[in-house]
Short mmCIF file of C-alpha atoms and ligand atoms in Angstrom, two decimals:
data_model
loop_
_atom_site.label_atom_id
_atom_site.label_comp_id
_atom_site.label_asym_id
_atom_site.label_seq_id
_atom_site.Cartn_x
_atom_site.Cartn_y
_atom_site.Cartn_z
CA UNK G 846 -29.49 26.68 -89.52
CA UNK G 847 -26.17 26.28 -87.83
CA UNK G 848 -25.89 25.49 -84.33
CA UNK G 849 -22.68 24.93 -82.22
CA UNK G 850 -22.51 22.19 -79.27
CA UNK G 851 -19.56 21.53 -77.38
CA UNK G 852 -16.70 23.19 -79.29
CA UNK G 853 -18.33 22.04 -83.11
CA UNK G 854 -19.98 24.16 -85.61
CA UNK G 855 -22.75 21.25 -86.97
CA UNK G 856 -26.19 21.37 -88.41
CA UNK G 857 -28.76 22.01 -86.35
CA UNK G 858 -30.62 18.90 -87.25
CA UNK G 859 -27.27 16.68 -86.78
CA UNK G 860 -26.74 18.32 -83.49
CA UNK G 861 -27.51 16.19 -80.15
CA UNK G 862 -26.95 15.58 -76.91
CA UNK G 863 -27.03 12.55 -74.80
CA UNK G 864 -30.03 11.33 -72.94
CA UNK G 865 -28.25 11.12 -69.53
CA UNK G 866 -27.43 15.17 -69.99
CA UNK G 867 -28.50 16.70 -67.00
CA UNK G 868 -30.66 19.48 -68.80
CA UNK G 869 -32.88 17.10 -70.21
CA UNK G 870 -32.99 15.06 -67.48
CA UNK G 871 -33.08 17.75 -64.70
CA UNK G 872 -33.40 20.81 -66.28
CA UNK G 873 -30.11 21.83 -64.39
CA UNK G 874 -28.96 23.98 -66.88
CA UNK G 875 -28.87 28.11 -68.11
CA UNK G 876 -29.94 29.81 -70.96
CA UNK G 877 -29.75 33.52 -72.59
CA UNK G 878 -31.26 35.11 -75.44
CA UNK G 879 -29.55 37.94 -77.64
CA UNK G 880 -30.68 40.22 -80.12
CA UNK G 881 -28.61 40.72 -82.97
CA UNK G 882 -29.18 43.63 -85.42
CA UNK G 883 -27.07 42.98 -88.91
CA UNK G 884 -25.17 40.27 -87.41
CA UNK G 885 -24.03 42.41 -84.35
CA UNK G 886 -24.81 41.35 -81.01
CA UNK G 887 -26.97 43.60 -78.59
CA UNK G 888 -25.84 44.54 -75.03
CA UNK G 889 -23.02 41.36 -75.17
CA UNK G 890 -22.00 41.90 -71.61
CA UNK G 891 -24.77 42.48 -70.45
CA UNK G 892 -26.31 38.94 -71.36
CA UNK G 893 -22.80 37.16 -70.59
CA UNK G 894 -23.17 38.68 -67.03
CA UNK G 895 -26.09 37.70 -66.76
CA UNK G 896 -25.29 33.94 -67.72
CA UNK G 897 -22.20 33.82 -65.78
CA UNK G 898 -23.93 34.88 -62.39
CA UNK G 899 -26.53 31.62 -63.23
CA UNK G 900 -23.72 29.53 -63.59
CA UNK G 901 -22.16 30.83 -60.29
CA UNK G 902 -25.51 30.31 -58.78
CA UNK G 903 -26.39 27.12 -59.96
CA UNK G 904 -22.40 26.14 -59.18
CA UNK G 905 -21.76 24.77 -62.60
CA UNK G 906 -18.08 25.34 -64.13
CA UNK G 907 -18.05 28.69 -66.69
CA UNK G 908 -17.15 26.80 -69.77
CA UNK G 909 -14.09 28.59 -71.43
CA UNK G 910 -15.99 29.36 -74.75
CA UNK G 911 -17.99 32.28 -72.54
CA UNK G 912 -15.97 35.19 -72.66
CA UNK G 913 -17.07 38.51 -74.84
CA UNK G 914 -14.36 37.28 -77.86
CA UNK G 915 -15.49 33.67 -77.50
CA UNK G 916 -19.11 34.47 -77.30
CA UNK G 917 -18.73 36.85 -80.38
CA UNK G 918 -16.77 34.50 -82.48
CA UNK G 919 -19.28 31.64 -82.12
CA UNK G 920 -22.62 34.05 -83.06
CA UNK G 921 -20.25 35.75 -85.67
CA UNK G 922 -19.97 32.19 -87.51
CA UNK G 923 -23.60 30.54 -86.73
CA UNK G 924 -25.08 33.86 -88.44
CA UNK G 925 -22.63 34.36 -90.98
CA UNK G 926 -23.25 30.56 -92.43
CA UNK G 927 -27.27 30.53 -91.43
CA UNK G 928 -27.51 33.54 -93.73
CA UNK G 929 -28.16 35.59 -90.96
CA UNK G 930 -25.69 38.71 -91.11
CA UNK G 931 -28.13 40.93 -92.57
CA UNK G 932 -31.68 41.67 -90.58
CA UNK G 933 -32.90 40.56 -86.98
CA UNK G 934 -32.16 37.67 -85.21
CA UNK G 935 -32.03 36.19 -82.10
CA UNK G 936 -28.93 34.61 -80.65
CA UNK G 937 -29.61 31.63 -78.36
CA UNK G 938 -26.50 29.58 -75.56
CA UNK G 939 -27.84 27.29 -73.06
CA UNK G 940 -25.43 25.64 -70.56
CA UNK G 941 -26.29 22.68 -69.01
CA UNK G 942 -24.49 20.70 -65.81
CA UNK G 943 -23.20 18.09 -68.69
CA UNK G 944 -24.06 14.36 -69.00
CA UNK G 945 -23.91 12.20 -66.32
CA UNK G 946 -26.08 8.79 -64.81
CA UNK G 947 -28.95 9.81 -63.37
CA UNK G 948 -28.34 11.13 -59.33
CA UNK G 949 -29.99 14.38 -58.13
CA UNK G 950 -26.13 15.01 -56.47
CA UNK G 951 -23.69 16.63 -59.15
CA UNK G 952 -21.73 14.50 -60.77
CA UNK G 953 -18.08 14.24 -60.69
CA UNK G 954 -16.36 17.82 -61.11
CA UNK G 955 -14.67 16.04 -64.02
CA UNK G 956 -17.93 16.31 -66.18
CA UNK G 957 -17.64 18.70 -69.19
CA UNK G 958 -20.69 21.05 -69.20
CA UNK G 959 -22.79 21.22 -72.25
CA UNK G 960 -22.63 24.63 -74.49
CA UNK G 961 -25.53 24.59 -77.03
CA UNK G 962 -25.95 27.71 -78.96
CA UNK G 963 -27.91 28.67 -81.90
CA UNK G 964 -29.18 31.54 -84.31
CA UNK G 965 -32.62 31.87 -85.11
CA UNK G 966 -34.28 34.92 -88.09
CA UNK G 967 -36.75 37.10 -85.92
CA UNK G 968 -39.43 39.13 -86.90
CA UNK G 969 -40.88 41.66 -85.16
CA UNK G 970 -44.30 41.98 -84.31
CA UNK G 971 -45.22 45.83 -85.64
CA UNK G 972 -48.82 45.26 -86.21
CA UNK G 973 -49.08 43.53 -82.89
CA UNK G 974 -47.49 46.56 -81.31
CA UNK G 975 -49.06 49.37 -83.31
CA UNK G 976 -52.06 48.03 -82.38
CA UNK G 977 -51.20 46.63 -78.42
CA UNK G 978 -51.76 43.33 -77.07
CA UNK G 979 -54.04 41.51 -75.22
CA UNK G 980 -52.62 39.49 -71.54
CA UNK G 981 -54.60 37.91 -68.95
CA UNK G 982 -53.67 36.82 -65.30
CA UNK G 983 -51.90 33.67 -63.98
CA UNK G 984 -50.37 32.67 -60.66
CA UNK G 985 -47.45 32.58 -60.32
CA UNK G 986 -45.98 28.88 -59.30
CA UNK G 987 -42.22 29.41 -59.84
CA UNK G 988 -39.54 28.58 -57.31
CA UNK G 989 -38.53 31.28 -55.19
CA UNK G 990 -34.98 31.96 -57.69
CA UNK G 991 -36.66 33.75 -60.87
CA UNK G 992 -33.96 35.74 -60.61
CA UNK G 993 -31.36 32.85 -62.54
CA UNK G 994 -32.26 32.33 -66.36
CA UNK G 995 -32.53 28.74 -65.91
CA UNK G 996 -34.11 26.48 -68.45
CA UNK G 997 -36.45 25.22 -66.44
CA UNK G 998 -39.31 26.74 -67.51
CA UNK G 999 -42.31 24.67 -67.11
CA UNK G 1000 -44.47 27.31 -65.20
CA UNK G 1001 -43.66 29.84 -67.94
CA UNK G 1002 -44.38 27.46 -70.65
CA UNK G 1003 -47.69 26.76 -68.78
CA UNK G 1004 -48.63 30.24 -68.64
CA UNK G 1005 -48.16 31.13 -72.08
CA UNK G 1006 -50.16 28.57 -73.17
CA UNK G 1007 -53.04 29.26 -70.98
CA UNK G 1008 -52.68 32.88 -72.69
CA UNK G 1009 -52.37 31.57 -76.12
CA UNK G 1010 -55.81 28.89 -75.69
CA UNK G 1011 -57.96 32.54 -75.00
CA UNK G 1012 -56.44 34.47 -77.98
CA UNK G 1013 -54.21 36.29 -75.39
CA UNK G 1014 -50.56 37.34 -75.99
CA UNK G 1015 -49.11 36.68 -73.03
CA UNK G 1016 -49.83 36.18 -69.17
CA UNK G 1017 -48.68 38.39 -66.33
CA UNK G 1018 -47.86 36.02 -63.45
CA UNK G 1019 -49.07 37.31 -59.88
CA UNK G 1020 -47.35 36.17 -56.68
CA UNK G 1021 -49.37 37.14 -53.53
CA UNK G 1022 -51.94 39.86 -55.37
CA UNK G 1023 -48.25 41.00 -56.82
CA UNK G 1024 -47.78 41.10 -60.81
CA UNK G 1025 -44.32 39.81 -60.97
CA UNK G 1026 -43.58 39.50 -64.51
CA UNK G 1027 -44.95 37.56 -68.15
CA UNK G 1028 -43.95 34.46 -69.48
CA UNK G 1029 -40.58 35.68 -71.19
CA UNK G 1030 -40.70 39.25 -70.45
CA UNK G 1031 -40.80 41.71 -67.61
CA UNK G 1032 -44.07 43.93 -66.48
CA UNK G 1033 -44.14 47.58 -66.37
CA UNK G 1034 -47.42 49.73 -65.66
CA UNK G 1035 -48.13 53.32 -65.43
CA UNK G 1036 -50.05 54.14 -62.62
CA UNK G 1037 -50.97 58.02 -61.93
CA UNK G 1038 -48.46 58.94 -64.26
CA UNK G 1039 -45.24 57.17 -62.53
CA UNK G 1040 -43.70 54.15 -64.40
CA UNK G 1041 -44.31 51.01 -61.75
CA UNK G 1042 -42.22 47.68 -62.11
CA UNK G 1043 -41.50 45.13 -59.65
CA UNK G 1044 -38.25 45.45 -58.23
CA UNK G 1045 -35.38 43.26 -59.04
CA UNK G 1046 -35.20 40.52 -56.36
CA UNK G 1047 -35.46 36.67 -56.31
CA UNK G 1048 -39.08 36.63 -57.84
CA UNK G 1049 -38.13 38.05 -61.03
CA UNK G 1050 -35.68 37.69 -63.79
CA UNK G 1051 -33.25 41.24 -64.24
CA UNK G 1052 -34.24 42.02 -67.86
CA UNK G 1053 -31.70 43.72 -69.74
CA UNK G 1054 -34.66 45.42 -71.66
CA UNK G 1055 -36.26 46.56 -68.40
CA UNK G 1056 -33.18 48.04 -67.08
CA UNK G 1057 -32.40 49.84 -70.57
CA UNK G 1058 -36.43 51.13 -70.83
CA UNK G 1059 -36.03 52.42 -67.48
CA UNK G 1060 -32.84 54.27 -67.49
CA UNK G 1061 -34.74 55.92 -71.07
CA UNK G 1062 -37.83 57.14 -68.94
CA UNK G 1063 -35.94 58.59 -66.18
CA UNK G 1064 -33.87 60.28 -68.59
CA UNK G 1065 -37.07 61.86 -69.87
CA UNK G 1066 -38.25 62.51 -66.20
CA UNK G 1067 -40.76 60.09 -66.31
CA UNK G 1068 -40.75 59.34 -62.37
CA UNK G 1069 -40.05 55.93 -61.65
CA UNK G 1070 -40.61 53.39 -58.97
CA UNK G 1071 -39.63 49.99 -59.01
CA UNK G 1072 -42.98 48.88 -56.54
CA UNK G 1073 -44.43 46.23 -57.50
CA UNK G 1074 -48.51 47.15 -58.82
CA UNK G 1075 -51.11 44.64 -57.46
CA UNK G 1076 -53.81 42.22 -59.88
CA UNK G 1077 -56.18 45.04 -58.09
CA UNK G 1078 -54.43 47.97 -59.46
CA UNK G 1079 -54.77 46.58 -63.14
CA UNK G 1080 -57.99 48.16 -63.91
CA UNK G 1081 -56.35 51.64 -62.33
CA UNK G 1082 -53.76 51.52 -65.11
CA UNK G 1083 -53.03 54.28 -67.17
CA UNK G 1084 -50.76 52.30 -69.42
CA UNK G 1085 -49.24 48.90 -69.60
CA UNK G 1086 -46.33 46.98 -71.58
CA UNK G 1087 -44.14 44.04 -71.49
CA UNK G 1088 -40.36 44.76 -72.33
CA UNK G 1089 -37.74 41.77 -73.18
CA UNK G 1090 -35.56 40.97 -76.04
CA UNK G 1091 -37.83 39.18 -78.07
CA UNK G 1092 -40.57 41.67 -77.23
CA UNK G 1093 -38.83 45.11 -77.08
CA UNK G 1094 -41.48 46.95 -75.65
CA UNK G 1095 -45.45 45.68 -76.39
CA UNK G 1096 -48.26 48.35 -75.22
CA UNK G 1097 -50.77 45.48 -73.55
CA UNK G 1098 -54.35 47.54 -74.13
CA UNK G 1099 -56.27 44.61 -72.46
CA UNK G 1100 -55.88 42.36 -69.22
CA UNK G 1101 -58.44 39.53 -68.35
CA UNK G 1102 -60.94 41.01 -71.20
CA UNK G 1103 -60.98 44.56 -69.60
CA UNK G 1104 -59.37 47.59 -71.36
CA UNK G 1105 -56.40 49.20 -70.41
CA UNK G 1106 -57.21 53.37 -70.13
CA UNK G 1107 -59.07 53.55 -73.62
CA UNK G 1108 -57.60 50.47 -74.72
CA UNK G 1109 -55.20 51.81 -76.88
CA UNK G 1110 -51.12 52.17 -76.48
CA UNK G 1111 -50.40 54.69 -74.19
CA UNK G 1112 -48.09 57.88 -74.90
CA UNK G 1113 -45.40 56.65 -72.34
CA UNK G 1114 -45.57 53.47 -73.90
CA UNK G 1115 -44.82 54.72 -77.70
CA UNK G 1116 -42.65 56.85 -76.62
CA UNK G 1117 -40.13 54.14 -75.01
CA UNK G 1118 -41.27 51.86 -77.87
CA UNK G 1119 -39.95 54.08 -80.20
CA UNK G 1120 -36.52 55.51 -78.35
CA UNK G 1121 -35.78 51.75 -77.47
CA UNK G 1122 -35.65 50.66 -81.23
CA UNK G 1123 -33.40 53.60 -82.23
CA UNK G 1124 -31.44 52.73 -78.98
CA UNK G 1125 -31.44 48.52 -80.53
CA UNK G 1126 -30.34 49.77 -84.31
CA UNK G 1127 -27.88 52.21 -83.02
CA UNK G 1128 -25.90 50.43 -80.61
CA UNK G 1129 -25.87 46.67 -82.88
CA UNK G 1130 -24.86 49.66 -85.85
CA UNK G 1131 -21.32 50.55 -83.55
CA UNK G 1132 -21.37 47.00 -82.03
CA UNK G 1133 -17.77 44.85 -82.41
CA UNK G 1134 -17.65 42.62 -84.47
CA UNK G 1135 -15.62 39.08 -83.94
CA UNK G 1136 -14.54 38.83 -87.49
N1 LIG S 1489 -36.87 35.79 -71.97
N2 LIG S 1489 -38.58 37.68 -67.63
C1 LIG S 1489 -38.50 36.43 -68.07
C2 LIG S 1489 -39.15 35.36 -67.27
C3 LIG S 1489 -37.81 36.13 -69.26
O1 LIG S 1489 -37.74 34.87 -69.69
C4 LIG S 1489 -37.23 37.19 -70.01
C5 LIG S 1489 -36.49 36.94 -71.29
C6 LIG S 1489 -37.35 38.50 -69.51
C7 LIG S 1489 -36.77 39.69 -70.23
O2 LIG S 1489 -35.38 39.76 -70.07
P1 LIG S 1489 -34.46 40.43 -71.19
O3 LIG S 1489 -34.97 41.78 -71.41
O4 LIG S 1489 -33.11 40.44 -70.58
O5 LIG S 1489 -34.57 39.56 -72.41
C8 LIG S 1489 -38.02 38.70 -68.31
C9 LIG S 1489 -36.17 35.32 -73.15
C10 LIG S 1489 -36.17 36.30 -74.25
C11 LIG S 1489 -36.75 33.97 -73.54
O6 LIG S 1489 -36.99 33.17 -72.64
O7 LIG S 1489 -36.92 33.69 -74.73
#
């Protein structure tokens, strides 16, 4: 696999960063994930938005390389030479604050930032999904900022590995009896037959995949209400799913051992499943191209 770091088109395995950068030192960094259908980028602006608002956040200096062209031309080349035109894929760019001697301050506005980015083959889970997946509970212990896509993701990593020791999937993180969102995906539940999410705020990241899925189900009148559903109102759901890039949307049929409805995927669930994955092939299918 190709990668790209810092304006070079390198191996992966050649590719490194110094020991003083401030990612791996402080985690002070961004990151976003793409999907990319036959080497074409999904929902581009979307995701660039999305990593330019972090880095406005986080006050670290929008390296030049991150416009729509620049963005396009870099995952246009790491796919083309990882063999990775044709299928799914996943498009990874982190940005971190740049390398610098260890001081929590940042360093001197002179410091370059770091641009990592990389392509990765994906497969998608279909049997997992035909067949819905298992999740179980977790607090939540993240900072009060979900909302920026930084790499810092020790409490997520924690989580998901708590899931994976039970034979879970993933875990849905709950803030104050609130089910915020998984490990690398947003929540959504069905609950008397209206589509509940939390809302977009500070304790959850904006997923592009959330916003898409719930545009779809209002456009099907499927009422909507972005409030939150409690740990409580689990057992009350009708249907459940995660919904992020590298998930799409993933029925969840049991939470904590106990069944979800009949413990199958729901109808509202297939039904999104199903219109967002024509909605993924379609739009990468008229997608630009950087070539
Ligand atoms: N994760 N919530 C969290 C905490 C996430 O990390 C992600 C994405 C999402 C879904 O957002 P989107 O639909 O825009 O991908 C929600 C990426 C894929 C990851 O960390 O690998």
């Amino acid at each position: 696999m190709l990668a790209y770091l810092n304006g070079s088109f390198l191996a992966r395995s050649s590719a490194t960063v110094s020991v003083e950068d401030r990612g791996f030192i402080f985690g002070d960094g961004v990151y976003e994930v793409w999907r990319v259908v036959n080497g074409r980028l999904f929902e581009t602006e979307r995701h660039l938005a999305r990593l330019a608002f972090g880095l406005r956040e986080l006050r670290i200096a929008a390296p030049e390389s991150l416009t729509v062209g620049g963005i396009e031309q870099i995952a246009d080349r790491l796919l083309r030479e990882s063999g990775l035109e044709n299928g799914e894929a996943t498009f990874y760019v982190e940005v971190t604050r740049g390398a610098a001697p260890r001081a929590h301050q940042f360093p001197v506005a002179s410091t370059p930032p770091t641009v990592y980015a990389t392509v990765n083959r994906f497969t998608p889970p279909e049997e997992l999904r035909a067949r819905g997946a298992t999740a179980i509970t977790i607090p939540d212990i993240r900072w009060l900022r979900c909302d920026i896509k930084t790499i810092q993701l020790l409490p997520n990593v924690l989580a998901k590995q708590a899931a994976v020791e039970v034979g879970a999937v993933d875990a849905l993180m709950v803030r104050d009896g609130v089910v915020t969102e998984g490990s690398h995906a947003n929540v959504v539940g069905v609950l008397d037959g209206v589509i509940r999410t939390h809302p977009t705020n500070h304790l959850i990241l904006p997923g592009i995949t959330r916003a898409i899925v719930l545009d779809m189900a209002r456009g099907f009148g499927i009422p909507v209400s972005e409030e939150p559903f409690t740990e409580a109102d689990i057992t009350r759901l009708d249907e459940l799913f995660l919904a992020g890039t590298t998930t799409d949307v993933m029925p969840i049929v049991r939470v904590n051992e106990r069944p979800i409805a009949n413990g199958t995927p729901g109808p509202i669930t297939l039904r999104l499943l199903d219109e967002f994955r024509a909605y993924l092939d379609a739009s990468c299918a008229t997608a630009h191209v950087a070539r």
